[in-house]
Structures are given as C-alpha cells and as structure tokens.
XYZ file of C-alpha atoms in Angstrom:
725
model
C 56.510 -190.309 138.067
C 56.132 -194.071 137.950
C 57.512 -194.241 141.491
C 54.970 -191.711 142.725
C 52.114 -193.654 141.162
C 53.243 -196.904 142.779
C 53.508 -195.314 146.187
C 50.028 -193.765 145.910
C 48.375 -196.967 144.785
C 49.995 -199.138 147.410
C 49.157 -196.681 150.140
C 45.458 -196.678 149.357
C 45.096 -200.367 148.646
C 45.356 -201.276 152.320
C 43.271 -204.379 153.073
C 42.145 -202.847 156.348
C 40.520 -199.949 154.498
C 37.588 -202.234 153.756
C 37.693 -204.598 156.742
C 34.775 -204.223 159.155
C 35.686 -203.448 162.750
C 33.624 -203.941 165.909
C 35.143 -200.809 167.361
C 33.286 -197.544 167.565
C 33.627 -195.669 164.223
C 33.200 -191.915 164.060
C 32.251 -190.386 160.722
C 31.672 -186.663 160.600
C 29.682 -185.295 157.677
C 29.670 -181.647 156.684
C 26.293 -180.164 155.863
C 24.188 -176.981 155.849
C 21.510 -176.149 158.336
C 18.015 -175.033 157.460
C 16.928 -174.224 160.980
C 16.008 -170.631 160.170
C 15.973 -168.249 157.230
C 19.001 -166.521 158.747
C 20.964 -169.764 158.777
C 20.149 -170.376 155.124
C 21.109 -166.879 154.076
C 24.429 -167.171 155.902
C 25.152 -170.586 154.354
C 26.353 -171.970 157.687
C 28.431 -175.116 157.193
C 28.050 -177.764 159.887
C 29.524 -181.138 160.767
C 27.491 -184.264 161.350
C 29.083 -186.921 163.484
C 28.111 -190.514 162.677
C 28.739 -192.937 165.537
C 28.660 -196.609 164.578
C 28.274 -198.687 167.749
C 30.056 -202.084 168.026
C 27.851 -204.966 166.982
C 25.265 -202.720 165.344
C 23.242 -204.042 162.437
C 25.446 -203.636 159.334
C 22.391 -202.627 157.313
C 21.709 -199.653 159.591
C 23.967 -196.706 160.358
C 23.477 -194.438 163.374
C 24.717 -190.846 163.418
C 24.440 -187.541 165.195
C 25.111 -184.002 163.947
C 27.365 -181.206 165.127
C 27.698 -177.594 163.828
C 31.136 -176.060 163.132
C 32.449 -172.827 161.648
C 32.548 -172.752 157.838
C 35.729 -170.675 157.825
C 37.768 -173.270 159.694
C 36.343 -176.691 158.846
C 38.203 -179.763 160.066
C 39.844 -182.152 157.639
C 37.237 -184.209 155.799
C 36.666 -186.523 152.845
C 34.074 -185.702 150.190
C 32.144 -188.610 148.747
C 31.279 -188.857 145.031
C 28.701 -191.471 144.137
C 25.500 -192.189 142.230
C 22.387 -191.967 144.346
C 21.019 -195.137 142.780
C 17.477 -196.443 142.702
C 15.246 -194.004 144.612
C 12.731 -196.797 145.164
C 15.348 -198.897 146.957
C 15.962 -197.056 150.219
C 17.183 -198.192 153.604
C 17.018 -196.444 156.988
C 19.877 -194.882 158.901
C 19.512 -193.199 162.295
C 20.444 -189.524 162.612
C 20.048 -187.882 166.024
C 17.796 -190.711 167.025
C 15.499 -190.242 164.034
C 15.185 -192.534 161.034
C 16.259 -191.108 157.671
C 15.970 -193.003 154.404
C 18.941 -193.101 152.020
C 19.540 -195.142 148.913
C 21.185 -198.491 149.387
C 24.100 -197.326 147.215
C 24.905 -194.504 149.641
C 24.580 -196.909 152.573
C 27.035 -199.271 150.825
C 29.487 -196.410 150.309
C 29.353 -195.328 153.952
C 29.881 -198.895 155.129
C 33.223 -199.008 153.298
C 34.613 -196.654 155.949
C 33.374 -198.623 158.936
C 36.680 -200.459 159.476
C 38.842 -197.401 159.982
C 40.420 -196.978 163.409
C 40.648 -193.195 163.372
C 37.824 -190.723 163.210
C 36.986 -189.895 159.582
C 34.966 -186.950 158.353
C 32.777 -187.340 155.271
C 30.597 -185.081 153.150
C 27.776 -186.672 151.126
C 25.157 -184.543 149.424
C 22.084 -186.672 150.174
C 22.661 -186.224 153.924
C 24.257 -182.782 153.793
C 21.693 -180.960 151.684
C 17.974 -180.756 152.281
C 16.834 -181.950 148.869
C 13.280 -180.730 149.521
C 14.346 -177.119 150.084
C 15.058 -175.275 146.820
C 16.467 -172.243 148.625
C 19.005 -174.389 150.453
C 19.884 -176.264 147.250
C 20.480 -172.934 145.507
C 22.921 -171.898 148.237
C 24.659 -175.265 148.324
C 25.252 -175.377 144.577
C 27.072 -172.051 144.891
C 29.320 -173.653 147.546
C 30.150 -176.897 145.708
C 33.514 -175.641 144.475
C 34.559 -174.865 148.038
C 33.249 -178.176 149.417
C 35.129 -180.403 146.975
C 38.279 -178.311 146.615
C 38.686 -178.016 150.403
C 38.297 -181.746 150.969
C 41.525 -183.515 151.836
C 40.480 -186.348 149.496
C 37.562 -187.282 147.311
C 36.544 -190.922 147.314
C 34.496 -192.158 144.353
C 32.170 -195.044 145.113
C 31.596 -196.938 141.849
C 29.410 -199.535 143.531
C 29.595 -203.243 144.317
C 31.759 -205.534 142.189
C 29.787 -208.806 141.997
C 31.916 -210.230 139.158
C 35.255 -209.337 140.789
C 36.211 -207.211 137.762
C 38.044 -204.428 139.581
C 41.294 -206.259 140.517
C 42.076 -207.154 136.898
C 41.090 -203.792 135.394
C 42.824 -201.709 138.047
C 45.954 -203.861 137.791
C 46.036 -203.311 134.004
C 45.692 -199.564 134.478
C 48.482 -199.517 137.052
C 50.810 -201.591 134.846
C 50.153 -199.453 131.786
C 50.706 -196.178 133.630
C 53.939 -197.402 135.180
C 55.207 -198.585 131.793
C 54.318 -195.315 130.044
C 55.804 -193.300 132.890
C 59.062 -195.231 132.571
C 59.252 -194.376 128.857
C 58.600 -190.703 129.616
C 61.255 -190.605 132.344
C 63.799 -191.856 129.785
C 62.869 -188.938 127.552
C 60.916 -191.171 125.222
C 58.736 -189.845 122.443
C 55.711 -191.958 121.546
C 55.271 -192.594 117.825
C 52.449 -195.053 117.217
C 50.641 -198.097 118.557
C 50.170 -201.168 116.350
C 46.592 -202.343 116.906
C 47.388 -205.791 115.460
C 50.541 -206.643 117.419
C 49.782 -204.359 120.399
C 53.328 -202.998 120.222
C 54.110 -199.394 121.127
C 56.690 -197.727 118.872
C 58.645 -194.926 120.509
C 62.030 -193.203 120.441
C 64.623 -192.443 123.075
C 65.737 -188.846 123.560
C 68.653 -189.443 121.143
C 66.290 -190.714 118.433
C 66.973 -194.427 118.939
C 63.848 -196.323 117.820
C 62.267 -198.621 120.392
C 59.417 -201.128 120.390
C 57.690 -202.247 123.588
C 54.911 -204.749 124.041
C 52.279 -205.103 126.733
C 51.762 -208.873 126.816
C 50.092 -208.978 130.220
C 47.536 -206.196 129.703
C 44.199 -207.781 128.849
C 42.802 -204.526 127.480
C 44.849 -204.846 124.283
C 43.944 -208.465 123.478
C 40.930 -209.359 125.604
C 39.251 -212.723 125.422
C 35.452 -212.839 125.743
C 35.507 -212.874 129.544
C 37.981 -209.991 129.731
C 36.000 -208.010 127.183
C 32.881 -208.472 129.305
C 34.805 -207.135 132.320
C 35.814 -203.978 130.451
C 32.270 -203.468 129.172
C 30.887 -203.692 132.705
C 33.480 -201.141 133.850
C 32.581 -198.679 131.084
C 28.863 -199.052 131.811
C 29.164 -198.125 135.494
C 26.572 -195.444 136.208
C 29.033 -193.085 137.914
C 30.833 -192.381 134.619
C 27.672 -190.884 133.093
C 26.625 -188.516 135.902
C 26.900 -184.739 135.343
C 27.733 -183.818 138.934
C 30.855 -186.001 139.058
C 32.747 -183.733 136.662
C 33.240 -181.151 139.396
C 33.463 -183.653 142.236
C 36.678 -185.247 140.981
C 37.798 -182.280 138.894
C 38.218 -180.037 141.945
C 39.757 -182.714 144.176
C 43.255 -182.373 145.575
C 43.356 -186.186 145.517
C 40.702 -188.559 144.179
C 40.482 -192.332 144.541
C 38.012 -194.781 143.049
C 36.470 -197.531 145.174
C 34.879 -200.436 143.321
C 33.835 -203.321 145.470
C 36.898 -204.123 147.593
C 39.454 -202.509 145.250
C 40.826 -198.974 144.957
C 42.498 -197.019 142.163
C 43.941 -193.506 141.870
C 41.689 -191.404 139.605
C 44.454 -189.655 137.656
C 45.762 -193.022 136.479
C 42.346 -193.860 135.043
C 42.110 -190.517 133.235
C 45.633 -190.666 131.791
C 45.002 -194.237 130.609
C 41.950 -193.063 128.658
C 43.935 -190.206 127.113
C 46.598 -192.659 125.916
C 44.100 -195.183 124.533
C 42.154 -192.600 122.554
C 45.254 -190.901 121.180
C 47.269 -193.951 120.121
C 44.922 -196.944 120.203
C 41.651 -195.649 118.739
C 41.483 -198.224 115.887
C 41.745 -200.946 118.523
C 38.977 -199.335 120.607
C 36.769 -199.011 117.525
C 37.260 -202.681 116.706
C 36.407 -203.699 120.268
C 33.474 -201.301 120.541
C 34.974 -199.375 123.479
C 35.447 -195.939 121.889
C 32.419 -194.157 123.294
C 32.968 -195.460 126.815
C 36.595 -194.367 127.009
C 35.781 -191.012 125.390
C 33.261 -190.336 128.138
C 35.803 -191.045 130.881
C 38.478 -188.999 129.061
C 36.119 -186.021 128.775
C 35.173 -186.391 132.443
C 38.830 -186.388 133.456
C 39.881 -183.429 131.334
C 36.874 -181.203 132.092
C 38.490 -179.522 135.133
C 42.095 -180.485 134.422
C 44.938 -178.143 133.499
C 45.349 -180.077 130.223
C 42.655 -178.046 128.402
C 44.116 -174.527 128.607
C 42.025 -173.131 125.744
C 38.730 -174.571 126.940
C 35.675 -172.362 127.388
C 32.470 -172.852 129.332
C 30.768 -173.688 126.046
C 33.376 -176.403 125.485
C 32.593 -177.790 128.947
C 28.831 -177.743 128.284
C 29.326 -179.609 125.038
C 31.563 -182.301 126.534
C 29.127 -182.777 129.415
C 26.155 -183.226 127.112
C 26.245 -187.053 127.090
C 26.228 -187.112 130.906
C 23.012 -187.689 132.839
C 21.229 -185.648 135.479
C 18.004 -186.551 137.249
C 17.052 -182.877 137.318
C 17.536 -181.316 133.875
C 18.524 -178.010 135.497
C 21.620 -179.749 136.847
C 23.010 -180.021 133.310
C 23.872 -176.346 133.958
C 23.968 -176.058 137.748
C 26.298 -179.052 138.029
C 28.960 -177.145 136.072
C 28.753 -173.731 137.747
C 31.721 -174.514 140.017
C 33.983 -174.486 136.950
C 35.875 -171.168 136.707
C 34.840 -170.696 133.075
C 31.209 -170.338 134.183
C 32.415 -166.947 135.395
C 35.323 -166.133 133.083
C 33.979 -167.819 129.875
C 37.495 -168.796 128.779
C 39.880 -170.913 130.832
C 41.410 -169.052 133.750
C 45.125 -168.278 133.454
C 45.816 -168.224 137.185
C 46.967 -171.208 139.173
C 44.174 -173.640 140.210
C 44.093 -174.805 143.807
C 44.721 -178.450 142.852
C 47.289 -177.724 140.125
C 49.980 -179.858 141.825
C 47.767 -182.934 141.427
C 47.682 -182.592 137.661
C 51.282 -181.394 137.466
C 52.496 -184.826 138.577
C 51.040 -186.240 135.360
C 51.858 -183.429 132.918
C 54.896 -185.231 131.515
C 52.639 -188.054 130.377
C 49.493 -186.101 129.513
C 51.193 -183.798 127.003
C 52.151 -186.870 124.953
C 48.454 -187.580 124.500
C 47.181 -184.115 123.465
C 46.310 -183.768 119.792
C 46.758 -180.014 119.431
C 50.238 -178.489 119.422
C 48.803 -175.182 120.689
C 47.389 -176.965 123.746
C 50.716 -178.706 124.393
C 52.583 -175.412 124.267
C 50.035 -173.663 126.499
C 50.049 -176.460 129.109
C 53.845 -176.325 129.398
C 53.981 -172.532 129.418
C 51.378 -172.250 132.178
C 53.115 -174.973 134.199
C 56.370 -173.037 134.113
C 54.591 -169.911 135.331
C 52.518 -171.641 138.029
C 55.551 -173.473 139.424
C 56.812 -170.075 140.544
C 53.509 -168.945 142.058
C 51.665 -169.802 145.241
C 47.928 -170.416 145.114
C 45.802 -167.355 145.869
C 42.045 -166.997 145.975
C 40.840 -164.815 143.117
C 37.785 -162.622 142.977
C 35.818 -163.815 139.950
C 32.905 -162.242 138.088
C 29.453 -163.703 138.825
C 28.540 -166.911 136.958
C 26.560 -166.761 133.733
C 23.495 -167.867 135.690
C 22.770 -168.457 139.351
C 21.396 -171.786 140.513
C 17.659 -171.386 141.023
C 15.563 -174.537 141.284
C 12.379 -172.474 141.302
C 12.925 -171.649 137.616
C 11.656 -173.934 134.876
C 14.157 -175.930 132.846
C 13.251 -173.875 129.778
C 13.929 -170.602 131.595
C 17.290 -171.841 132.922
C 18.461 -172.866 129.447
C 17.200 -169.652 127.845
C 18.767 -167.428 130.503
C 22.097 -169.208 130.019
C 21.959 -168.665 126.241
C 21.116 -164.973 126.609
C 23.791 -164.428 129.253
C 26.424 -166.221 127.156
C 25.606 -164.109 124.085
C 25.711 -160.926 126.149
C 28.985 -161.826 127.900
C 30.809 -162.973 124.740
C 29.176 -160.822 121.991
C 29.147 -164.120 120.095
C 26.463 -166.498 118.850
C 28.696 -169.509 119.436
C 26.203 -171.035 121.859
C 23.593 -171.277 119.084
C 25.751 -173.889 117.350
C 24.713 -176.278 120.144
C 21.083 -176.268 118.970
C 20.376 -179.854 117.907
C 16.736 -180.746 117.340
C 15.499 -184.318 117.030
C 16.420 -185.495 113.492
C 13.677 -186.355 111.005
C 10.953 -185.709 113.558
C 7.371 -185.137 112.425
C 6.859 -182.865 115.437
C 7.252 -179.072 115.049
C 10.407 -177.461 116.395
C 10.165 -176.361 120.029
C 9.770 -172.704 120.931
C 12.114 -171.001 121.427
C 13.975 -172.954 118.759
C 17.241 -171.043 119.249
C 17.870 -172.237 122.823
C 20.084 -175.350 123.118
C 18.536 -178.242 125.033
C 21.440 -179.501 127.104
C 19.407 -182.457 128.324
C 19.145 -183.853 124.790
C 22.067 -185.682 123.183
C 21.988 -187.176 119.698
C 25.712 -187.853 119.201
C 26.373 -185.131 116.618
C 29.606 -183.118 117.070
C 29.456 -179.323 117.057
C 31.150 -177.703 114.060
C 31.454 -174.185 115.484
C 33.567 -174.915 118.551
C 36.360 -172.544 119.541
C 38.946 -174.881 117.986
C 37.478 -174.680 114.485
C 39.170 -172.838 111.625
C 35.915 -171.316 110.397
C 34.881 -167.655 110.576
C 31.744 -167.413 108.443
C 30.832 -163.997 109.860
C 34.368 -162.619 109.368
C 34.953 -162.414 113.137
C 32.286 -159.747 113.556
C 30.511 -159.420 116.885
C 26.890 -160.352 117.280
C 24.423 -157.482 117.015
C 21.385 -158.179 119.182
C 18.273 -155.996 119.214
C 16.322 -156.131 122.492
C 12.919 -157.806 122.287
C 9.936 -157.433 124.613
C 9.398 -161.176 124.290
C 12.168 -163.084 126.153
C 11.636 -166.128 123.917
C 12.612 -164.180 120.788
C 16.120 -163.306 119.656
C 16.634 -160.519 117.094
C 20.074 -160.578 115.464
C 21.797 -159.334 112.313
C 22.604 -161.714 109.487
C 22.471 -162.686 105.835
C 19.918 -164.959 104.169
C 21.917 -166.659 101.409
C 19.981 -169.366 99.564
C 17.048 -171.766 99.858
C 17.650 -175.498 100.332
C 16.125 -177.404 97.401
C 17.123 -181.006 98.157
C 18.873 -183.108 100.751
C 20.024 -186.626 101.514
C 18.476 -189.097 103.890
C 19.590 -188.945 107.510
C 23.250 -189.948 107.662
C 24.631 -192.381 110.233
C 28.215 -193.081 111.280
C 27.954 -196.564 109.788
C 26.820 -195.218 106.391
C 30.386 -194.823 105.144
C 31.887 -198.252 105.745
C 33.636 -199.886 102.768
C 33.588 -203.629 103.419
C 35.563 -205.451 100.725
C 37.093 -208.922 101.219
C 40.856 -208.460 101.449
C 41.605 -211.803 99.769
C 40.139 -210.710 96.410
C 41.130 -208.220 93.716
C 38.490 -205.566 93.105
C 37.965 -203.028 90.380
C 35.258 -200.685 89.060
C 33.407 -203.636 87.500
C 33.093 -205.480 90.804
C 29.507 -205.990 91.977
C 30.656 -205.271 95.534
C 32.012 -201.894 94.452
C 28.775 -201.136 92.593
C 26.885 -201.578 95.839
C 28.784 -198.613 97.259
C 27.439 -196.472 94.436
C 23.867 -197.136 95.567
C 24.201 -197.331 99.337
C 27.246 -195.287 100.362
C 26.101 -191.609 100.572
C 29.517 -190.303 99.529
C 29.308 -192.186 96.209
C 25.550 -192.088 95.703
C 25.242 -188.300 95.971
C 28.205 -187.674 93.674
C 26.604 -189.809 90.963
C 22.898 -189.080 91.426
C 23.137 -185.309 91.888
C 24.931 -184.711 88.587
C 28.104 -183.480 90.289
C 30.161 -186.138 88.503
C 28.933 -184.908 85.115
C 29.476 -181.185 85.719
C 32.848 -181.867 87.348
C 34.059 -183.565 84.177
C 32.795 -180.581 82.215
C 35.017 -178.289 84.284
C 32.202 -176.539 86.128
C 33.639 -174.626 89.141
C 32.075 -174.551 92.579
C 29.816 -172.633 92.725
C 28.802 -169.860 90.329
C 29.078 -166.355 91.694
C 25.967 -165.114 93.421
C 24.383 -162.262 91.512
C 24.668 -159.886 94.466
C 28.449 -160.253 94.393
C 28.961 -159.314 90.761
C 31.479 -156.499 90.540
C 32.015 -156.372 94.299
C 35.524 -157.757 94.152
C 34.523 -160.714 96.317
C 33.800 -164.155 94.972
C 32.152 -166.779 97.126
C 34.999 -169.181 96.350
C 38.155 -169.313 94.336
C 37.110 -169.423 90.680
C 39.584 -172.242 90.158
C 38.103 -174.344 92.955
C 36.955 -177.693 91.613
C 33.787 -179.485 92.582
C 35.914 -182.454 93.626
C 37.846 -180.344 96.125
C 34.662 -178.805 97.496
C 33.051 -182.217 97.772
C 35.824 -183.972 99.710
C 36.206 -181.001 102.069
C 32.489 -180.701 102.764
C 32.136 -184.244 104.081
C 34.730 -183.563 106.810
C 33.585 -179.954 107.476
C 36.515 -178.528 105.570
C 39.317 -179.080 108.027
C 42.154 -181.505 108.558
C 40.800 -183.333 111.570
C 43.526 -184.929 113.656
C 46.481 -183.223 111.975
C 48.859 -184.331 114.748
C 47.911 -187.935 114.006
C 48.953 -187.646 110.364
C 45.613 -186.849 108.715
C 46.139 -185.470 105.218
C 42.900 -184.336 103.609
C 44.058 -184.570 100.015
C 45.780 -187.953 100.268
C 43.280 -189.580 102.614
C 40.258 -188.407 100.627
C 41.836 -189.655 97.392
C 42.416 -193.041 99.003
C 38.783 -193.220 100.080
C 37.709 -192.106 96.587
C 39.679 -194.925 94.989
C 38.219 -197.422 97.396
C 34.600 -196.375 96.941
C 34.597 -195.935 93.139
C 37.317 -198.270 91.919
C 37.904 -200.881 94.594
C 41.694 -200.864 94.558
C 42.202 -199.189 91.164
C 43.097 -195.604 90.347
C 40.433 -193.235 89.084
C 41.255 -191.804 85.634
C 38.699 -189.030 86.179
C 40.840 -187.487 88.913
C 43.405 -185.045 87.626
C 46.985 -186.260 87.613
C 48.119 -183.984 90.414
C 45.248 -185.244 92.604
C 45.831 -188.948 91.978
C 47.573 -191.145 94.508
C 49.405 -194.410 93.793
C 47.276 -197.517 93.394
C 48.936 -199.138 96.388
C 47.431 -196.732 98.918
C 48.040 -197.326 102.588
C 44.862 -198.749 104.057
C 45.226 -196.342 106.950
C 44.529 -193.387 104.661
C 41.049 -194.269 103.491
C 40.099 -195.455 106.975
C 41.154 -192.112 108.441
C 38.947 -190.275 105.966
C 36.091 -192.701 106.611
C 36.379 -192.164 110.354
C 36.377 -188.385 109.863
C 33.230 -188.507 107.723
C 31.532 -190.790 110.217
C 32.389 -188.372 113.029
C 31.189 -185.209 111.268
C 28.089 -186.557 109.537
C 26.420 -188.628 112.231
C 22.712 -187.617 112.383
C 23.223 -184.933 109.726
C 22.060 -184.446 106.124
C 23.867 -183.434 102.947
C 22.005 -180.584 101.222
C 21.935 -178.579 97.983
C 20.733 -174.993 97.601
C 19.126 -173.067 94.760
C 22.331 -171.060 94.226
C 24.426 -174.216 93.818
C 25.935 -174.439 97.279
C 26.115 -177.765 98.983
C 26.923 -178.630 102.549
C 26.345 -180.710 105.661
C 23.439 -179.590 107.825
C 21.355 -180.680 110.809
C 19.302 -183.845 110.693
C 16.132 -181.810 111.243
C 16.455 -179.742 108.020
C 13.817 -179.933 105.287
C 13.388 -178.714 101.717
C 12.464 -175.039 101.728
C 14.689 -174.152 104.686
C 17.183 -171.321 104.293
C 20.969 -171.214 104.405
C 22.034 -168.149 106.407
C 25.100 -166.504 107.940
C 24.562 -164.813 111.316
C 26.917 -162.124 112.566
C 28.798 -163.348 115.604
C 28.916 -167.022 114.587
C 31.787 -168.930 112.977
C 29.556 -171.293 110.985
C 26.404 -170.773 108.885
C 22.961 -171.910 110.024
C 19.827 -173.456 108.587
C 16.683 -171.401 109.287
C 13.004 -172.176 108.717
C 10.265 -169.691 107.904
C 7.501 -169.541 110.486
C 4.920 -168.463 107.875
C 4.953 -171.575 105.679
C 1.922 -170.338 103.680
C 3.800 -167.363 102.232
C 4.036 -166.912 98.453
C 7.511 -168.307 97.802
C 7.891 -166.356 94.564
C 7.906 -163.073 96.483
C 10.936 -161.537 98.229
C 11.385 -162.204 101.930
C 9.400 -159.609 103.922
C 11.448 -157.706 106.532
C 9.213 -158.815 109.421
C 9.401 -162.535 108.564
C 10.180 -164.704 111.573
C 12.391 -167.783 111.524
C 13.109 -170.844 113.599
C 16.693 -171.989 114.043
C 17.098 -175.554 112.729
C 20.815 -175.872 113.464
C 24.376 -175.117 112.405
C 25.856 -176.290 109.115
C 28.937 -176.345 106.898
C 28.556 -174.797 103.440
C 31.678 -174.740 101.315
C 32.283 -171.216 100.027
C 30.707 -169.472 103.011
C 33.115 -170.471 105.784
C 35.652 -167.630 105.488
C 33.391 -164.578 105.726
C 32.497 -164.320 102.042
C 28.835 -163.461 102.630
C 29.711 -160.732 105.131
C 32.425 -159.131 103.026
C 30.357 -159.075 99.847
C 27.160 -157.256 99.003
C 24.847 -159.832 100.463
C 21.902 -158.044 102.091
C 22.258 -157.629 105.841
C 18.984 -157.713 107.723
C 17.459 -158.203 111.122
C 16.547 -161.849 111.661
C 14.009 -162.595 114.370
C 14.320 -166.100 115.794
C 11.415 -167.659 117.668
C-alpha cells in the first residue's frame, strides 16, 4: 500500500503539470444545452472545447463548444472548486462571446494550460445555465453520473500565497507511508502519546513496538507551522456542501493547492488517524473541528461507513456551507442512500479506490460492527463486477422553484413515510435561548442552521424510547402540521443555564496538592454545572438519604412496569445523564463507571476520594488523569448548547437549548429518544388536564434517564394523538 501511494503521488506531482506553455491547449468541457425545451427534457450532454491560443493574455481564456452523445462521452476530468467571490469576476471568451466567471475558476482552468495533450474538463459554472431552474433541476439529477464517469476529479483549493502546501502535503505523504508500512507488517495500532508523539503498536506476533515521527511538523508545530495548518483547515473548499459528492464519487481525486498536488485519499486517511489516536493533541492545538470536517467529508461517500443512512449523511453535512439553502439537500441527492435510506449493499462504482486504503482505514474506525461490515463487504465485492442498479426514486427531487421551507418539509415528510420512523425529527435544533418564537412548522429540521450540538437519536445510539414501534401518522389537510401518536409524560419545572463545551473544564495546578477544602475546588461547586446542579438541586441530600431515581409514576402502579430499576441510585442516573447514558468511545477504552468516578473525585475533592460514594463505586485516589478527561470530553460533546432540566415527576435529563419552564417531556412513537414539546395555547389553565385537541410545537430531542428503554410505551401511560405545528 505504501508503494502504491508513493507511485500515485510522484506521478501527479510532475512540475510540467503547472508550467505554462505557449502551445495551443485544448480543453473540452462537458455541459448541457438549453437550446430548446426538447433538449432540456432529454438532458443532452455536450462537450465544450476551449482553445487557448499561443501568446494569449493569461487573464483571459478563449473557448468554443461542441455537442457529443451523452451515452458515449469521451474521457474527461471533473473539476471541484469553490466559486469564490461573485463580485470578483473576469471575462473568458466562449464561441466568440464574453462570459464572466469568478477569478477562482479562471485560476483553476489556468492550471491546465501547460499540458501538451488535449484535456477535457467539466466545471459547473460553465456547464450549467445557473439562471435556468429547469436545467439546474435536470443537472442535479445527473451529478452522480458526471462525477463517477470522470476519469479523475481535480480539486482546486486555491492559490497558496504563503507556500504552505509543500510542507503540509509532504507531512501527509510521510505519515501515510509510515502507517502503511506498519500495516503491511501486520501491525496493530495501540495508542499515540500526545506528549512524546510516539506511536505504540504491536507486530503480528504481539511484539510491542514504538515509533516516532520526528520530522512531521503536525505533531509538534512551532508557531509558523501551526499557522500553516490553520490556513489549510480554513480553506473554503473544505466547508462546501457540493464537494462531498464531487470527491466521494470520484474514481481518482487529487488536490491542487497553488503549485502542489496531493492524492485525496491520503488526506482523508490522515484525518481518520489523527482523530482516532491523536485527538488530545488536536484538542490542545485547537485543530479538532477542522480535521473532523475533513474526516466527515472523506467518509461521507466512502465504503468505510457501511451502516450509514441518508439521515447520517445529512447530519454530517450540516456544518458545510451552501450559497443556496436548497443545496443542503440537493447537493446530497447523488448519494445512494437518498434513494435507499440505508447504505447500499451492492458494489459501488469506485469501490477499488477505497479498497486500496481499507487495510489502513479499518484501524481508525471506532465501532467494531463497522469494522466487521467493511471487511465482510470487501470480501463479497472482490468477487463481483460492478453493475448498474435500478434504484428507487430519491426522497425528494431537485426543484429550485420550490421555497427552502417547502424543500425541507417535503424531505421530512418523505423520510417519515419511507422509514415509518420519526428519526428525522431528532435533527430539529432551534436557536438556543432565543427571545423569538419558534418557527412554523417547528417540527421540520433546518439543515441550513448549525449550532454544534450532536444528535442523540442517530442510528448508532443504544436508545429505543418508543420500544421500536413504528410511527403512526394521521394525515392532515394542512401540510405544515404533523399528527402523530405519543405519550405526554411530565412538565419541565426548572432547568440550567445554557451549557457550553467549556463549562466542564477542571483547571487545577498540577504542582499543588488539592482537597475538598481547596478554594480552587470550591469554585467548581459554583461554576461547573456538573457540581453546581448536584448541590443546588438537592440531589446530593436525597441521594444520601437513599432516595431512588425516580419515584414510580402513578399511571404505572400495578402495571408490572417501573420507569427505572427500583435499586437505581440517583448517582448512577446523574453520571449517565450527562453523557446521554451510553459509553461513548468504547473502543478507545471509555469506561462510564470508572471515568465518571474519576471526574467526580476531581470536581468535588480535588485529588481525594469521596466518602459519600459507596465502596463499590469508589476508585483509587491515584486515578489516571486520562479517565476524568475522557468523561469531561464526553460531557462537553453531549451538552454543548443544551440545558439540564428537571420535571414535576422527578425525572431529569439533558434537553435542547431552546427549552423553557412549562415545556413538556414526551415520548413519540417511532423515535428512539424522547422530545421536549411546547403548548401553543400558553394562556390555558395549567391546573386542568391537557385537552385532546391541544397543539404543540417541537422544541427538540432530549435524554431523560428512565425513559430511554421504552418504559413509557410499555406501561399504562396515556397514548394520544399529538398535533405538531
């Protein structure tokens, strides 16, 4: 594998790739024609030949166009780039007429002006009439074919004024070749030491090995090198929605940055390694979010996410940008899961591209089920030849004549209908702590809004609050209303302030001895939400008194179903709630009980043991620092832009940042997590029972300990129609 990578990189780092030539250069661009309605309906694919005359002005490109048959297109290269500043346009000549393109596209095209042989290119700004919605609708439906049929996809990252690319690309190449060498020897990666930058691994026979990376600036960057990496991570291309499909469908993809080139798979695999083994280092350097974005971009269309769904793709693409908000959906419709919902099990057209890197990639997957599935599918696909498959229609068709609101609503309705699940409602994330009313319809996710809060009800969760029952939807004459079956459980009576990822840090000088009398530790009790809520809410007092979590709801008396185990302690419920009840990162050694106890000791007792914790729950005083940091990182991940809440019936949980006192905790059939709902009629007499025709707004998903395993559905909790507006 290392040998293959070296050959690929050397081949496409030819100096003459970027050297201008006075010779005539022919660039053919594929495009659609809009000459007549018939041509549009038939989606005719044409070629456009760009002829660059010797000695022509380098700031102006001249081209002409030629039509060819869509069913037998010539070999061509597809270009992936960011349009750039629309106000900064330059002219190029097409068929003798001046056409304005952005300077970034002009710069990308100029990179191919030194090639001796005729090169065919496809670039959307020239190939699609951006003013014709009907043509755009047709072209979006053809994007999968355009990029998957291209012989190569070249990514233009833009100019490199600081000459950053040679150093960064060289580091990526060196790291990939080193990791590939370990894998070829049958090595098994164990851990990466963020302080020494040593990688601990084992040979196939179990012999322990330690390898350093002394010449890779990424691991120990000085200020100049850190600035280089930051500029790389901030490149606009990495945040564009359309690029997910453009490189994801490519048979081969290469990145061009200034005068340097790099194979795309090497960049993606590097990000997978860094996030799996070097995350503490990335956190310390402030690079985590940037590398996560590139990792998600790389894996979106890869064969390394065998259990992914279209909802998973939508969620991972949420941080990416699109000039047209409709493209947050339309830019993903070329993914097979837009038609099949779950990941296709047949061989993708570009499977061989990813297969070359499977031996490395599986080392960097966190889920053992994914690792098994990737290897099992690879064994099957190695015996199959690629065949075109007839797929169902996509969840929605691209239609730029629809409003953004209608596109998002139609997607939500189609997803619910196709899956008989309310999973897509877990993506509803309203602006936290806003004084503005919730938008209508409140139950439709806004994919163009991103607040950095992870979804709790993804397909990988261990929750099944509605006991795996299908959604029951009652048709409504109003398309902006959704009538579903569910259970209203309890009213929210209090909540915390808005939580931030940084709220849970535990800064204590390491050169001092701390204990429960330390003034620094006391500060945690006032400012750290984990400690402050335990003390101020009275949970500490009732926990010592042996009060279980929570009391049985009256409706469940005699039903044979308790909301939780009667022996469940408040302490257990509390530590599980903050991390949404699951062992996040199990493959990486996360242990909920031990890690939470370590964090507990740190926040309440500095470095001392807590006598209030029962003996079987106590950990040694000399707790590995890694433990409490793992729990802290898990809390920070789950709770960002959320609120901790308490209900009238003694539940507590983690809910959306937009929740308020008086909202309702509810379980909806067809969803794996509970939700927070808000009455539309806020003037209603709260002492009276809920009327059957009461309408609600959906505030967002939540975690409520004691309701995550179907208890409300299996008990005698009243089932009712719930109308969401």
